[in-house]
PDB file of C-alpha atoms and ligand atoms in Angstrom:
ATOM      1  CA  UNK L   1    -144.733 -47.595   1.128  1.00  0.00           C
ATOM      2  CA  UNK L   2    -143.885 -48.746  -2.387  1.00  0.00           C
ATOM      3  CA  UNK L   3    -141.087 -47.231  -4.476  1.00  0.00           C
ATOM      4  CA  UNK L   4    -143.312 -44.917  -6.529  1.00  0.00           C
ATOM      5  CA  UNK L   5    -145.067 -43.561  -3.446  1.00  0.00           C
ATOM      6  CA  UNK L   6    -141.682 -42.953  -1.775  1.00  0.00           C
ATOM      7  CA  UNK L   7    -140.546 -40.994  -4.857  1.00  0.00           C
ATOM      8  CA  UNK L   8    -143.744 -38.957  -5.240  1.00  0.00           C
ATOM      9  CA  UNK L   9    -144.079 -38.013  -1.562  1.00  0.00           C
ATOM     10  CA  UNK L  10    -140.428 -37.118  -0.852  1.00  0.00           C
ATOM     11  CA  UNK L  11    -140.120 -33.475   0.239  1.00  0.00           C
ATOM     12  CA  UNK L  12    -137.087 -31.459   1.340  1.00  0.00           C
ATOM     13  CA  UNK L  13    -137.129 -31.229   5.134  1.00  0.00           C
ATOM     14  CA  UNK L  14    -135.497 -28.162   6.709  1.00  0.00           C
ATOM     15  CA  UNK L  15    -136.493 -28.466  10.378  1.00  0.00           C
ATOM     16  CA  UNK L  16    -135.019 -31.332  12.370  1.00  0.00           C
ATOM     17  CA  UNK L  17    -135.311 -32.764  15.829  1.00  0.00           C
ATOM     18  CA  UNK L  18    -131.899 -33.324  17.493  1.00  0.00           C
ATOM     19  CA  UNK L  19    -132.636 -37.052  17.894  1.00  0.00           C
ATOM     20  CA  UNK L  20    -130.128 -39.029  15.830  1.00  0.00           C
ATOM     21  CA  UNK L  21    -131.358 -42.028  13.789  1.00  0.00           C
ATOM     22  CA  UNK L  22    -129.603 -45.196  14.950  1.00  0.00           C
ATOM     23  CA  UNK L  23    -126.518 -46.498  13.156  1.00  0.00           C
ATOM     24  CA  UNK L  24    -128.388 -49.369  11.438  1.00  0.00           C
ATOM     25  CA  UNK L  25    -130.911 -46.929   9.955  1.00  0.00           C
ATOM     26  CA  UNK L  26    -128.136 -44.667   8.657  1.00  0.00           C
ATOM     27  CA  UNK L  27    -126.352 -47.707   7.203  1.00  0.00           C
ATOM     28  CA  UNK L  28    -129.525 -48.818   5.386  1.00  0.00           C
ATOM     29  CA  UNK L  29    -129.858 -45.371   3.817  1.00  0.00           C
ATOM     30  CA  UNK L  30    -126.179 -45.403   2.835  1.00  0.00           C
ATOM     31  CA  UNK L  31    -126.658 -48.816   1.289  1.00  0.00           C
ATOM     32  CA  UNK L  32    -129.419 -47.369  -0.912  1.00  0.00           C
ATOM     33  CA  UNK L  33    -126.889 -44.745  -2.056  1.00  0.00           C
ATOM     34  CA  UNK L  34    -124.166 -47.293  -2.647  1.00  0.00           C
ATOM     35  CA  UNK L  35    -126.543 -49.351  -4.806  1.00  0.00           C
ATOM     36  CA  UNK L  36    -127.203 -46.432  -7.177  1.00  0.00           C
ATOM     37  CA  UNK L  37    -126.157 -46.854 -10.785  1.00  0.00           C
ATOM     38  CA  UNK L  38    -122.826 -45.349 -11.872  1.00  0.00           C
ATOM     39  CA  UNK L  39    -121.317 -44.698 -15.292  1.00  0.00           C
ATOM     40  CA  UNK L  40    -119.350 -47.763 -16.353  1.00  0.00           C
ATOM     41  CA  UNK L  41    -120.250 -49.217 -12.947  1.00  0.00           C
ATOM     42  CA  UNK L  42    -117.271 -47.240 -11.606  1.00  0.00           C
ATOM     43  CA  UNK L  43    -118.650 -46.951  -8.028  1.00  0.00           C
ATOM     44  CA  UNK L  44    -116.311 -44.079  -7.168  1.00  0.00           C
ATOM     45  CA  UNK L  45    -118.728 -41.961  -5.105  1.00  0.00           C
ATOM     46  CA  UNK L  46    -117.206 -41.533  -1.640  1.00  0.00           C
ATOM     47  CA  UNK L  47    -119.658 -41.016   1.250  1.00  0.00           C
ATOM     48  CA  UNK L  48    -118.393 -39.069   4.265  1.00  0.00           C
ATOM     49  CA  UNK L  49    -120.905 -39.561   7.085  1.00  0.00           C
ATOM     50  CA  UNK L  50    -120.783 -36.916   9.812  1.00  0.00           C
ATOM     51  CA  UNK L  51    -122.807 -37.403  12.995  1.00  0.00           C
ATOM     52  CA  UNK L  52    -120.511 -35.781  15.561  1.00  0.00           C
ATOM     53  CA  UNK L  53    -122.365 -32.690  16.863  1.00  0.00           C
ATOM     54  CA  UNK L  54    -119.101 -30.830  17.515  1.00  0.00           C
ATOM     55  CA  UNK L  55    -117.909 -31.364  13.938  1.00  0.00           C
ATOM     56  CA  UNK L  56    -121.313 -30.406  12.526  1.00  0.00           C
ATOM     57  CA  UNK L  57    -121.166 -27.223  14.555  1.00  0.00           C
ATOM     58  CA  UNK L  58    -117.606 -26.390  13.396  1.00  0.00           C
ATOM     59  CA  UNK L  59    -118.584 -27.044   9.791  1.00  0.00           C
ATOM     60  CA  UNK L  60    -121.571 -24.706  10.122  1.00  0.00           C
ATOM     61  CA  UNK L  61    -119.186 -22.005  11.389  1.00  0.00           C
ATOM     62  CA  UNK L  62    -116.624 -22.341   8.602  1.00  0.00           C
ATOM     63  CA  UNK L  63    -119.293 -22.525   5.901  1.00  0.00           C
ATOM     64  CA  UNK L  64    -120.933 -19.404   7.355  1.00  0.00           C
ATOM     65  CA  UNK L  65    -117.544 -17.645   7.338  1.00  0.00           C
ATOM     66  CA  UNK L  66    -116.814 -18.676   3.742  1.00  0.00           C
ATOM     67  CA  UNK L  67    -120.215 -17.500   2.508  1.00  0.00           C
ATOM     68  CA  UNK L  68    -119.951 -14.241   4.437  1.00  0.00           C
ATOM     69  CA  UNK L  69    -116.898 -13.344   2.306  1.00  0.00           C
ATOM     70  CA  UNK L  70    -118.787 -13.776  -0.954  1.00  0.00           C
ATOM     71  CA  UNK L  71    -120.204 -10.792  -2.744  1.00  0.00           C
ATOM     72  CA  UNK L  72    -123.832 -10.676  -3.805  1.00  0.00           C
ATOM     73  CA  UNK L  73    -123.841  -9.789  -7.518  1.00  0.00           C
ATOM     74  CA  UNK L  74    -126.693  -9.204  -9.963  1.00  0.00           C
ATOM     75  CA  UNK L  75    -127.744 -12.450 -11.589  1.00  0.00           C
ATOM     76  CA  UNK L  76    -126.371 -14.564  -8.731  1.00  0.00           C
ATOM     77  CA  UNK L  77    -128.713 -17.489  -8.438  1.00  0.00           C
ATOM     78  CA  UNK L  78    -131.260 -16.974  -5.695  1.00  0.00           C
ATOM     79  CA  UNK L  79    -130.497 -19.653  -3.126  1.00  0.00           C
ATOM     80  CA  UNK L  80    -126.762 -18.860  -3.271  1.00  0.00           C
ATOM     81  CA  UNK L  81    -127.613 -15.163  -2.807  1.00  0.00           C
ATOM     82  CA  UNK L  82    -129.867 -16.016   0.164  1.00  0.00           C
ATOM     83  CA  UNK L  83    -127.070 -18.079   1.722  1.00  0.00           C
ATOM     84  CA  UNK L  84    -124.637 -15.147   1.424  1.00  0.00           C
ATOM     85  CA  UNK L  85    -127.152 -12.732   2.957  1.00  0.00           C
ATOM     86  CA  UNK L  86    -127.916 -15.160   5.823  1.00  0.00           C
ATOM     87  CA  UNK L  87    -124.182 -15.720   6.407  1.00  0.00           C
ATOM     88  CA  UNK L  88    -123.505 -11.986   6.593  1.00  0.00           C
ATOM     89  CA  UNK L  89    -126.273 -11.742   9.210  1.00  0.00           C
ATOM     90  CA  UNK L  90    -124.633 -14.624  11.124  1.00  0.00           C
ATOM     91  CA  UNK L  91    -127.717 -16.742  10.485  1.00  0.00           C
ATOM     92  CA  UNK L  92    -126.646 -19.399   7.979  1.00  0.00           C
ATOM     93  CA  UNK L  93    -126.770 -22.949   9.343  1.00  0.00           C
ATOM     94  CA  UNK L  94    -126.322 -24.760   6.047  1.00  0.00           C
ATOM     95  CA  UNK L  95    -127.215 -28.201   7.458  1.00  0.00           C
ATOM     96  CA  UNK L  96    -130.308 -27.016   9.366  1.00  0.00           C
ATOM     97  CA  UNK L  97    -128.933 -28.577  12.583  1.00  0.00           C
ATOM     98  CA  UNK L  98    -129.818 -32.037  11.292  1.00  0.00           C
ATOM     99  CA  UNK L  99    -128.095 -34.830  13.238  1.00  0.00           C
ATOM    100  CA  UNK L 100    -126.635 -36.523  10.139  1.00  0.00           C
ATOM    101  CA  UNK L 101    -124.796 -34.947   7.195  1.00  0.00           C
ATOM    102  CA  UNK L 102    -123.590 -37.174   4.368  1.00  0.00           C
ATOM    103  CA  UNK L 103    -121.138 -35.458   2.025  1.00  0.00           C
ATOM    104  CA  UNK L 104    -120.482 -37.037  -1.358  1.00  0.00           C
ATOM    105  CA  UNK L 105    -117.208 -36.755  -3.223  1.00  0.00           C
ATOM    106  CA  UNK L 106    -115.939 -38.236  -6.446  1.00  0.00           C
ATOM    107  CA  UNK L 107    -112.805 -38.181  -8.581  1.00  0.00           C
ATOM    108  CA  UNK L 108    -111.701 -34.777  -9.868  1.00  0.00           C
ATOM    109  CA  UNK L 109    -111.984 -34.615 -13.637  1.00  0.00           C
ATOM    110  CA  UNK L 110    -114.241 -37.683 -13.881  1.00  0.00           C
ATOM    111  CA  UNK L 111    -116.993 -36.814 -16.369  1.00  0.00           C
ATOM    112  CA  UNK L 112    -119.731 -38.693 -14.496  1.00  0.00           C
ATOM    113  CA  UNK L 113    -118.739 -37.435 -11.027  1.00  0.00           C
ATOM    114  CA  UNK L 114    -121.817 -35.257 -10.498  1.00  0.00           C
ATOM    115  CA  UNK L 115    -124.255 -37.621 -12.239  1.00  0.00           C
ATOM    116  CA  UNK L 116    -123.104 -40.672 -10.259  1.00  0.00           C
ATOM    117  CA  UNK L 117    -123.275 -38.813  -6.958  1.00  0.00           C
ATOM    118  CA  UNK L 118    -126.702 -37.358  -7.821  1.00  0.00           C
ATOM    119  CA  UNK L 119    -128.045 -40.888  -8.405  1.00  0.00           C
ATOM    120  CA  UNK L 120    -126.693 -41.921  -5.001  1.00  0.00           C
ATOM    121  CA  UNK L 121    -128.111 -38.847  -3.263  1.00  0.00           C
ATOM    122  CA  UNK L 122    -131.562 -39.327  -4.771  1.00  0.00           C
ATOM    123  CA  UNK L 123    -131.588 -43.019  -3.812  1.00  0.00           C
ATOM    124  CA  UNK L 124    -130.755 -42.032  -0.225  1.00  0.00           C
ATOM    125  CA  UNK L 125    -133.453 -39.332  -0.080  1.00  0.00           C
ATOM    126  CA  UNK L 126    -136.087 -41.770  -1.343  1.00  0.00           C
ATOM    127  CA  UNK L 127    -134.941 -44.443   1.101  1.00  0.00           C
ATOM    128  CA  UNK L 128    -135.087 -41.921   3.952  1.00  0.00           C
ATOM    129  CA  UNK L 129    -138.653 -40.979   3.001  1.00  0.00           C
ATOM    130  CA  UNK L 130    -139.687 -44.639   2.867  1.00  0.00           C
ATOM    131  CA  UNK L 131    -138.330 -44.946   6.420  1.00  0.00           C
ATOM    132  CA  UNK L 132    -140.310 -41.863   7.596  1.00  0.00           C
ATOM    133  CA  UNK L 133    -137.158 -39.767   7.882  1.00  0.00           C
ATOM    134  CA  UNK L 134    -136.699 -36.291   6.494  1.00  0.00           C
ATOM    135  CA  UNK L 135    -133.852 -35.376   4.174  1.00  0.00           C
ATOM    136  CA  UNK L 136    -132.624 -32.438   2.125  1.00  0.00           C
ATOM    137  CA  UNK L 137    -129.933 -32.062  -0.521  1.00  0.00           C
ATOM    138  CA  UNK L 138    -127.226 -29.780   0.863  1.00  0.00           C
ATOM    139  CA  UNK L 139    -124.968 -28.178  -1.735  1.00  0.00           C
ATOM    140  CA  UNK L 140    -122.854 -25.578   0.093  1.00  0.00           C
ATOM    141  CA  UNK L 141    -119.795 -27.810   0.460  1.00  0.00           C
ATOM    142  CA  UNK L 142    -119.932 -28.513  -3.281  1.00  0.00           C
ATOM    143  CA  UNK L 143    -119.861 -24.783  -4.032  1.00  0.00           C
ATOM    144  CA  UNK L 144    -117.009 -24.308  -1.566  1.00  0.00           C
ATOM    145  CA  UNK L 145    -115.005 -27.298  -2.817  1.00  0.00           C
ATOM    146  CA  UNK L 146    -112.041 -25.111  -3.773  1.00  0.00           C
ATOM    147  CA  UNK L 147    -112.076 -22.948  -0.645  1.00  0.00           C
ATOM    148  CA  UNK L 148    -108.779 -23.774   1.115  1.00  0.00           C
ATOM    149  CA  UNK L 149    -110.259 -23.688   4.639  1.00  0.00           C
ATOM    150  CA  UNK L 150    -113.116 -26.010   3.670  1.00  0.00           C
ATOM    151  CA  UNK L 151    -110.774 -28.354   1.798  1.00  0.00           C
ATOM    152  CA  UNK L 152    -108.388 -28.578   4.728  1.00  0.00           C
ATOM    153  CA  UNK L 153    -111.235 -29.280   7.152  1.00  0.00           C
ATOM    154  CA  UNK L 154    -112.839 -31.860   4.875  1.00  0.00           C
ATOM    155  CA  UNK L 155    -109.464 -33.505   4.238  1.00  0.00           C
ATOM    156  CA  UNK L 156    -109.262 -34.007   7.992  1.00  0.00           C
ATOM    157  CA  UNK L 157    -112.614 -35.832   7.773  1.00  0.00           C
ATOM    158  CA  UNK L 158    -111.456 -38.184   5.000  1.00  0.00           C
ATOM    159  CA  UNK L 159    -111.804 -36.223   1.718  1.00  0.00           C
ATOM    160  CA  UNK L 160    -108.962 -37.297  -0.572  1.00  0.00           C
ATOM    161  CA  UNK L 161    -106.704 -34.923  -2.504  1.00  0.00           C
ATOM    162  CA  UNK L 162    -107.874 -36.462  -5.805  1.00  0.00           C
ATOM    163  CA  UNK L 163    -111.567 -35.989  -4.929  1.00  0.00           C
ATOM    164  CA  UNK L 164    -114.009 -33.148  -5.507  1.00  0.00           C
ATOM    165  CA  UNK L 165    -117.081 -32.564  -3.309  1.00  0.00           C
ATOM    166  CA  UNK L 166    -120.112 -33.342  -5.467  1.00  0.00           C
ATOM    167  CA  UNK L 167    -122.953 -32.644  -3.017  1.00  0.00           C
ATOM    168  CA  UNK L 168    -124.460 -33.903   0.171  1.00  0.00           C
ATOM    169  CA  UNK L 169    -127.606 -34.388   2.150  1.00  0.00           C
ATOM    170  CA  UNK L 170    -128.918 -34.193   5.668  1.00  0.00           C
ATOM    171  CA  UNK L 171    -131.119 -36.790   7.315  1.00  0.00           C
ATOM    172  CA  UNK L 172    -133.130 -36.798  10.515  1.00  0.00           C
ATOM    173  CA  UNK L 173    -136.531 -36.837  12.137  1.00  0.00           C
ATOM    174  CA  UNK L 174    -138.567 -33.820  11.160  1.00  0.00           C
ATOM    175  CA  UNK L 175    -139.209 -31.397  13.999  1.00  0.00           C
ATOM    176  CA  UNK L 176    -142.973 -31.582  14.558  1.00  0.00           C
ATOM    177  CA  UNK L 177    -143.207 -34.252  11.841  1.00  0.00           C
ATOM    178  CA  UNK L 178    -142.271 -34.190   8.173  1.00  0.00           C
ATOM    179  CA  UNK L 179    -143.423 -31.552   5.650  1.00  0.00           C
ATOM    180  CA  UNK L 180    -146.664 -32.326   3.838  1.00  0.00           C
ATOM    181  CA  UNK L 181    -145.947 -35.491   1.903  1.00  0.00           C
ATOM    182  CA  UNK L 182    -148.871 -35.417  -0.485  1.00  0.00           C
ATOM    183  CA  UNK L 183    -147.895 -35.559  -4.128  1.00  0.00           C
ATOM    184  CA  UNK L 184    -147.413 -32.005  -5.433  1.00  0.00           C
ATOM    185  CA  UNK L 185    -148.308 -31.029  -9.003  1.00  0.00           C
ATOM    186  CA  UNK L 186    -145.366 -30.459 -11.366  1.00  0.00           C
ATOM    187  CA  UNK L 187    -145.497 -27.391 -13.569  1.00  0.00           C
ATOM    188  CA  UNK L 188    -141.858 -27.536 -14.683  1.00  0.00           C
ATOM    189  CA  UNK L 189    -139.759 -30.366 -16.077  1.00  0.00           C
ATOM    190  CA  UNK L 190    -141.593 -30.438 -19.430  1.00  0.00           C
ATOM    191  CA  UNK L 191    -142.057 -33.664 -21.343  1.00  0.00           C
ATOM    192  CA  UNK L 192    -141.897 -34.044 -25.130  1.00  0.00           C
ATOM    193  CA  UNK L 193    -143.530 -37.209 -26.449  1.00  0.00           C
ATOM    194  CA  UNK L 194    -142.503 -38.455 -29.870  1.00  0.00           C
ATOM    195  CA  UNK L 195    -144.750 -41.222 -31.160  1.00  0.00           C
TER     196      UNK L 195
HETATM  197  C1  LIG C   1    -128.730 -29.992  -7.040  1.00  0.00           C
HETATM  198  C2  LIG C   1    -129.580 -29.568  -5.876  1.00  0.00           C
HETATM  199  C3  LIG C   1    -129.078 -28.690  -4.939  1.00  0.00           C
HETATM  200  C4  LIG C   1    -129.844 -28.335  -3.821  1.00  0.00           C
HETATM  201  N1  LIG C   1    -129.263 -27.573  -2.841  1.00  0.00           N
HETATM  202  C5  LIG C   1    -129.972 -27.307  -1.731  1.00  0.00           C
HETATM  203  C6  LIG C   1    -129.352 -26.647  -0.638  1.00  0.00           C
HETATM  204  O1  LIG C   1    -128.150 -26.364  -0.637  1.00  0.00           O
HETATM  205  N2  LIG C   1    -130.110 -26.367   0.453  1.00  0.00           N
HETATM  206  C7  LIG C   1    -131.444 -26.666   0.493  1.00  0.00           C
HETATM  207  O2  LIG C   1    -132.095 -26.353   1.494  1.00  0.00           O
HETATM  208  N3  LIG C   1    -132.050 -27.325  -0.513  1.00  0.00           N
HETATM  209  C8  LIG C   1    -131.348 -27.666  -1.607  1.00  0.00           C
HETATM  210  N4  LIG C   1    -131.931 -28.384  -2.619  1.00  0.00           N
HETATM  211  C9  LIG C   1    -133.333 -28.801  -2.487  1.00  0.00           C
HETATM  212  C10 LIG C   1    -134.259 -28.035  -3.453  1.00  0.00           C
HETATM  213  O3  LIG C   1    -134.396 -26.700  -3.020  1.00  0.00           O
HETATM  214  C11 LIG C   1    -135.616 -28.759  -3.482  1.00  0.00           C
HETATM  215  O4  LIG C   1    -135.435 -30.071  -3.974  1.00  0.00           O
HETATM  216  C12 LIG C   1    -136.646 -28.052  -4.366  1.00  0.00           C
HETATM  217  O5  LIG C   1    -136.982 -26.785  -3.837  1.00  0.00           O
HETATM  218  C13 LIG C   1    -137.953 -28.867  -4.529  1.00  0.00           C
HETATM  219  O6  LIG C   1    -138.539 -29.142  -3.257  1.00  0.00           O
HETATM  220  P1  LIG C   1    -138.786 -30.652  -2.781  1.00  0.00           P
HETATM  221  O7  LIG C   1    -137.424 -31.328  -2.658  1.00  0.00           O
HETATM  222  O8  LIG C   1    -139.488 -30.540  -1.473  1.00  0.00           O
HETATM  223  O9  LIG C   1    -139.614 -31.342  -3.825  1.00  0.00           O
HETATM  224  C14 LIG C   1    -131.179 -28.792  -3.710  1.00  0.00           C
HETATM  225  C15 LIG C   1    -131.684 -29.666  -4.669  1.00  0.00           C
HETATM  226  C16 LIG C   1    -130.898 -30.074  -5.720  1.00  0.00           C
HETATM  227  C17 LIG C   1    -131.437 -31.094  -6.693  1.00  0.00           C
END
């Protein structure tokens, strides 16, 4: 699969088989993330790779608990609202039981923190697709970055005091295969040509 095909056929995968990709495969995907561009070539995105099923399960519990305490308010953006509703029903598993969760962090107060990490996350999702693995951006830990329980837990996993959680993704084999990977039409993301 060439680069353009890997970009155009990448889809968010939300159903995973429990089978864990081997370490070399995960390292190759991480390498794609680490080779992403960064403002000023700062290379300050920190990748926390979690593959321990017990830790993934504990994280799902504390994220569910944190979301269950949030109030649904008018105008709350829809996927956040759905997460809160699912958490209150005890049904939120924010990482979809994928075998690998990669959390990205970057320096607090660094103006390119989110942009640099987004480049890394997209590189990793494209690499995963090229390797016939599913992936999905996972943002709950970013939203909960200032929650003291989440921060304490993530600090135990290697998050540094001077870092903020910028995002994350899950990777794994799609349960029953990957979602349809044909190129989907784009109706949003308008383009203005000048000249
Ligand atoms: C910044 C960002 C945050 C996202 N957060 C989540 C998330 O927390 N959980 C999730 O299932 N998908 C998340 N997504 C995936 C989007 O829902 C998905 O990319 C979008 O619906 C388009 O579908 P596609 O990726 O299959 O093209 C996120 C995507 C982006 C770029």
